[in-house]
Coordinates of N, CA and C in Angstrom, one line a residue:
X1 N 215.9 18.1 54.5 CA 216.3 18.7 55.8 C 216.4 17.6 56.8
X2 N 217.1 17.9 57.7 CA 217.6 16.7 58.4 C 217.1 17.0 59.7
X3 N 216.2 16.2 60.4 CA 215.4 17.0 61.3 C 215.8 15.6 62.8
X4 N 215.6 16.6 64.2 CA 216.0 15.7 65.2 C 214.8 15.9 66.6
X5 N 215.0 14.6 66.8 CA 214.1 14.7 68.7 C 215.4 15.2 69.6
X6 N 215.1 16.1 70.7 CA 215.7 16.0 72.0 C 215.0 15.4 73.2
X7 N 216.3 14.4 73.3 CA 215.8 13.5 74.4 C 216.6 14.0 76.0
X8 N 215.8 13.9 77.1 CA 216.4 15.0 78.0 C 215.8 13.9 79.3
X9 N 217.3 13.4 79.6 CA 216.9 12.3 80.7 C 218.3 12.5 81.6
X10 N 218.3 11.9 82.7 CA 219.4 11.8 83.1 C 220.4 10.3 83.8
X11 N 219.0 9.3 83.4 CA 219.8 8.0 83.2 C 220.4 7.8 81.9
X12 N 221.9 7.5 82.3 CA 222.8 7.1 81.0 C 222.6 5.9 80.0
X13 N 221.6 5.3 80.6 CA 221.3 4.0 79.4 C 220.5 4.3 78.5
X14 N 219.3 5.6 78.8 CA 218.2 6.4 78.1 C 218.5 6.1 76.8
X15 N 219.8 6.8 76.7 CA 220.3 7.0 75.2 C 220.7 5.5 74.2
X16 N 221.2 4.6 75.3 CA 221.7 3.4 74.7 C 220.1 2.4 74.5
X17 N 219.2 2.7 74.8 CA 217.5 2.3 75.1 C 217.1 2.6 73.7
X18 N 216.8 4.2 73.4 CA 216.4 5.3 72.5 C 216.9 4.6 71.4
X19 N 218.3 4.4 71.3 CA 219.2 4.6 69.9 C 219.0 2.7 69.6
X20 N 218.4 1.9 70.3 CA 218.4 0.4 70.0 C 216.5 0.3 69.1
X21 N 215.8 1.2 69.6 CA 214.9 1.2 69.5 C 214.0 2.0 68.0
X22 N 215.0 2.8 68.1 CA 214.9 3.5 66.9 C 216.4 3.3 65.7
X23 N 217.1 2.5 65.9 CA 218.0 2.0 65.0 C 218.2 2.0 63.7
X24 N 217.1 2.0 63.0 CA 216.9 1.4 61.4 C 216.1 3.0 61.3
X25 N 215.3 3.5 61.7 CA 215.2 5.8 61.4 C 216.5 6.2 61.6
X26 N 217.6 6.1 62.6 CA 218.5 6.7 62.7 C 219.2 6.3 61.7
X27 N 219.9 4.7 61.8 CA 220.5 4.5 60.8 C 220.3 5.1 59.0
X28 N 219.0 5.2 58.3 CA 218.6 5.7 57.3 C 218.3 6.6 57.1
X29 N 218.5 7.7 58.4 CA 218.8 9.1 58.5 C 217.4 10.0 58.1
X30 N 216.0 9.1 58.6 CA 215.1 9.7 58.5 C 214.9 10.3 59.9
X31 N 215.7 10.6 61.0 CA 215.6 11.3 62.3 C 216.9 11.1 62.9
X32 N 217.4 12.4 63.3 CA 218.0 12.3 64.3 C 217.6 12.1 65.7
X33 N 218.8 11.7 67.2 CA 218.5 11.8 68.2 C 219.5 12.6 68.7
X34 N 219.1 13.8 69.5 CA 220.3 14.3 70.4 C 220.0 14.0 72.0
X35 N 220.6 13.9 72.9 CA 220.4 13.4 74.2 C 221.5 14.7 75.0
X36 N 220.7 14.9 76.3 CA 220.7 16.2 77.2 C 220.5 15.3 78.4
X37 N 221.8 15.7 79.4 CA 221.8 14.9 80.4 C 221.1 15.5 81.6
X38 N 220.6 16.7 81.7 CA 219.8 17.4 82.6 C 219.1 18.3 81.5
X39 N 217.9 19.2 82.4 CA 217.0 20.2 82.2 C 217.9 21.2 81.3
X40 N 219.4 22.1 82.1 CA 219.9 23.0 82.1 C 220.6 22.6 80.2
X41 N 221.4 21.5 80.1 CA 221.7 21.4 79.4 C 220.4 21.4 78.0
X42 N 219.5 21.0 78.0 CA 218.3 21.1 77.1 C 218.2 22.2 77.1
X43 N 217.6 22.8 77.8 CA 217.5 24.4 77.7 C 218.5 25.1 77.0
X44 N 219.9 24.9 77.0 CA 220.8 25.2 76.1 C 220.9 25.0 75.1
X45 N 220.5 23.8 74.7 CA 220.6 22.9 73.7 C 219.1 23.8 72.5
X46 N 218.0 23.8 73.2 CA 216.9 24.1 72.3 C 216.9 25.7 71.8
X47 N 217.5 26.5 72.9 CA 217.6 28.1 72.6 C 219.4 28.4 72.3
X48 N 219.6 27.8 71.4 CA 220.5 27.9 70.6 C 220.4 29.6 69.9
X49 N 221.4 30.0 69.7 CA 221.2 31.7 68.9 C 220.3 31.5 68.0
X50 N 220.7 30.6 67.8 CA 220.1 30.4 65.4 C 219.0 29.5 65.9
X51 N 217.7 30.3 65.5 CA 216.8 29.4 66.1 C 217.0 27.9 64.8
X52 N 216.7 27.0 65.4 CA 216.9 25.6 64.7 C 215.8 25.0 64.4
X53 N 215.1 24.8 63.1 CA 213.9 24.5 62.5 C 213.9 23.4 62.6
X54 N 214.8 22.2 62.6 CA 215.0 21.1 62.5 C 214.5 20.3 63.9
X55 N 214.6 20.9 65.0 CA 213.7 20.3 66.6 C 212.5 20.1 66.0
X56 N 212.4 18.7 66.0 CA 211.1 18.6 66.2 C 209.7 18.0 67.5
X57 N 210.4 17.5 68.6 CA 209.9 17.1 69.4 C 211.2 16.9 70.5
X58 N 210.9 17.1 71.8 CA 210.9 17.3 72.7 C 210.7 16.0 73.7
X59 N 211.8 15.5 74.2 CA 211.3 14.1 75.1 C 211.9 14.4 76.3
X60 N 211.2 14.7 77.2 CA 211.8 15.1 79.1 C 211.2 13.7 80.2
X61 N 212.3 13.7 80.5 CA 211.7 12.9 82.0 C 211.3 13.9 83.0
X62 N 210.8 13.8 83.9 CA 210.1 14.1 84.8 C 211.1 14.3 85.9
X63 N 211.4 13.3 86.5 CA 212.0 13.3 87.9 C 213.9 13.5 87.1
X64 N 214.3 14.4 88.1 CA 215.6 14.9 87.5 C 216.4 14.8 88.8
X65 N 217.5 15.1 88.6 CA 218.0 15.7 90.1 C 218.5 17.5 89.5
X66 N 218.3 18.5 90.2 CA 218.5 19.7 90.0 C 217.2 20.2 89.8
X67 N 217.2 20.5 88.1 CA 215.9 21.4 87.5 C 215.2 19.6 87.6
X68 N 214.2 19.9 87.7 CA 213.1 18.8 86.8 C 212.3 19.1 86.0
X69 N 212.0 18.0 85.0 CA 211.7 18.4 83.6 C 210.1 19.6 83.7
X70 N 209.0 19.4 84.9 CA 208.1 19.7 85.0 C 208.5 21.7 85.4
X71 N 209.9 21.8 86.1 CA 210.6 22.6 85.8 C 210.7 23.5 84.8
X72 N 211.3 22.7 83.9 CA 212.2 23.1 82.3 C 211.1 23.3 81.7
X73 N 210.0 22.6 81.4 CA 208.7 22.6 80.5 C 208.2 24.0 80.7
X74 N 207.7 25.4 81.1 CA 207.9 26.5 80.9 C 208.8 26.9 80.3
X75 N 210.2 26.9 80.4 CA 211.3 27.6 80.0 C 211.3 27.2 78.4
X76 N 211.2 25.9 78.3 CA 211.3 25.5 77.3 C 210.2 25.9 76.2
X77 N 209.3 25.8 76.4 CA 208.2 26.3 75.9 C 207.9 27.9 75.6
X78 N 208.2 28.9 76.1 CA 208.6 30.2 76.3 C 209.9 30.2 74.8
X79 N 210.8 29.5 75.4 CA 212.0 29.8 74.5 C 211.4 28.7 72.7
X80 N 211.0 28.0 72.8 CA 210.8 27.5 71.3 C 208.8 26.9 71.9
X81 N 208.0 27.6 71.5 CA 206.4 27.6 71.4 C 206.4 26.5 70.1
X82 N 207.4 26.4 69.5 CA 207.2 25.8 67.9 C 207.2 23.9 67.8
X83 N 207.8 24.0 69.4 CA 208.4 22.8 69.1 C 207.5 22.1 70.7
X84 N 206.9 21.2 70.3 CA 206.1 19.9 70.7 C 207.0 19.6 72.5
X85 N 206.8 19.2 73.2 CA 207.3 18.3 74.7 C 206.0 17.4 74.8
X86 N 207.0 15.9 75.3 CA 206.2 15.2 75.8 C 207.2 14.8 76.7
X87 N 206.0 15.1 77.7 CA 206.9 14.0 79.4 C 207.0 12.9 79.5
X88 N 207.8 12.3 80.4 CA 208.5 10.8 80.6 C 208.2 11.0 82.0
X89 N 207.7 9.9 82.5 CA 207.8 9.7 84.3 C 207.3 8.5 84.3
X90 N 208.1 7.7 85.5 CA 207.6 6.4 86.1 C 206.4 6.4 87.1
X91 N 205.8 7.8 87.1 CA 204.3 7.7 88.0 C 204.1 8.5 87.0
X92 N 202.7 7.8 86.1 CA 201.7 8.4 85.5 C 200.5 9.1 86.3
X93 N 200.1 9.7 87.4 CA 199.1 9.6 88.1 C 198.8 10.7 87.7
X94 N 196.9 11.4 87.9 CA 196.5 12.4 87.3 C 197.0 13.6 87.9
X95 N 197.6 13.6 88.9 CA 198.2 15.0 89.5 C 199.3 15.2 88.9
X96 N 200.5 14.2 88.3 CA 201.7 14.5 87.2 C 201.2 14.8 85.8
X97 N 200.0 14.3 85.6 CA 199.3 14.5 84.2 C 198.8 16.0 84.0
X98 N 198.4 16.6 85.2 CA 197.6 17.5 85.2 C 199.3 18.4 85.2
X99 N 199.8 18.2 85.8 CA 200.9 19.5 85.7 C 201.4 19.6 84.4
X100 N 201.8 18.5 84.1 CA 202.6 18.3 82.5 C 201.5 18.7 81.8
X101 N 200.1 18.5 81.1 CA 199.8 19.4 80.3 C 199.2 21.0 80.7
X102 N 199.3 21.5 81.9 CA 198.6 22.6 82.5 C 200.7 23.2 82.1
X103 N 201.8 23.0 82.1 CA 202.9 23.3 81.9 C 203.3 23.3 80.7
X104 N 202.4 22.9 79.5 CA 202.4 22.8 77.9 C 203.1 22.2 77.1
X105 N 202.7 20.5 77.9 CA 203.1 19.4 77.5 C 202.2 18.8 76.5
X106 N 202.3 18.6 75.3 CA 201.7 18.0 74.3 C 200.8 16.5 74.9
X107 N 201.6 15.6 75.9 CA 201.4 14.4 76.2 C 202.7 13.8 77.7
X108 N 202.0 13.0 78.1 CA 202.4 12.2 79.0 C 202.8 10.6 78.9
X109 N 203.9 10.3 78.6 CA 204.1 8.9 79.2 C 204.8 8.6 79.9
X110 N 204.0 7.2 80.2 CA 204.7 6.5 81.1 C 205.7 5.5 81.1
X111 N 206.6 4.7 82.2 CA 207.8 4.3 82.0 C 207.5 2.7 82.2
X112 N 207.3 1.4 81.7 CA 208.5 2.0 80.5 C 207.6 2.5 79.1
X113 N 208.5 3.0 78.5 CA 208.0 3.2 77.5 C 207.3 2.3 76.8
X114 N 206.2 2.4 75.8 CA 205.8 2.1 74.6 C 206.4 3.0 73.9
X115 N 207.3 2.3 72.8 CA 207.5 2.6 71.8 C 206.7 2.5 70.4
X116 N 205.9 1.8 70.7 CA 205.1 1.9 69.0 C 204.2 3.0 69.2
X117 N 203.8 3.6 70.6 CA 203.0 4.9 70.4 C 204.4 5.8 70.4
X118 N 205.0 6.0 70.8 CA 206.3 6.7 70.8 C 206.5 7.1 69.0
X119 N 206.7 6.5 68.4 CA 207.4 6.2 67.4 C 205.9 6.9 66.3
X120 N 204.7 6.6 66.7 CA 203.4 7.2 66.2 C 203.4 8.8 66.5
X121 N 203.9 9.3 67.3 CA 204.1 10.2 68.0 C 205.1 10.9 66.9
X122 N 206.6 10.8 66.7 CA 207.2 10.9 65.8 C 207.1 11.1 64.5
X123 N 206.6 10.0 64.0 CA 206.4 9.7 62.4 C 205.2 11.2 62.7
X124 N 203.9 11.7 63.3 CA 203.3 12.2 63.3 C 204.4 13.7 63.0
X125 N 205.3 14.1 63.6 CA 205.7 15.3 63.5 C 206.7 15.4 62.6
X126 N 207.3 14.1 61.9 CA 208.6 13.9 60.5 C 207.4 14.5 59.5
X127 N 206.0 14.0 59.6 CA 205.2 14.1 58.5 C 204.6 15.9 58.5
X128 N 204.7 16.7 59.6 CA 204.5 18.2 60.1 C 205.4 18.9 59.3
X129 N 206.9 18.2 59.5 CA 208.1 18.7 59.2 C 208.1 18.7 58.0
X130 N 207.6 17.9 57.1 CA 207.6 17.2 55.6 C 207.5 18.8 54.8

């Protein structure tokens, strides 16, 4: 089964960042990546008719213009409970932390990323999926 993260940002290099960093899982086709350029579009994207087994985690930024992710995280969660969020934001501070998991966020990071906890994070839910 061919299983994928949604990544839900709205800077355009996110994806060109994501896809350099995880290269060699994509490339070998142990994960996909799909990328959602706002809240609205994720939300489309995850409550798809046919529910989709294959989501496995959930990557939101925080600061959006429109919806923001701290936004979408209810909706999201409501529409697929199955499937894991973890927030992205350039202020980690305990009042963004407290909303993101009081909003039914698995986890909080901060920007820039660490990828080798990112990627721990991952391999943790390919291995759920297994």
């Amino acid at each position: 089964m061919s299983v994928y993260v949604l990544v839900v940002d709205d800077e355009p290099d996110v994806e060109t960042l994501f896809r350099q960093q995880f290269r060699r899982d994509l490339k070998s086709g142990r994960f996909t990546m799909e990328f959602a350029p706002s809240a609205p579009a994720a939300l489309a994207r995850a409550s798809d008719e046919i529910v989709d087994p294959s989501l496995i985690l959930i990557l939101s930024d925080i600061n959006m213009p429109g919806m923001s992710g701290l936004e979408m995280l209810p909706k999201v969660r409501a529409e697929r409970p199955d499937v894991p969020v973890i927030m992205i934001t350039a202020y980690g501070d305990a009042e963004t932390r407290r909303k993101a998991i009081e909003g039914g966020a698995v986890g909080l990071l901060t920007k820039p990323i660490d990828f080798a906890l990112l990627r721990q994070e991952i391999d943790a839910r390919l291995g759920q999926a297994a």
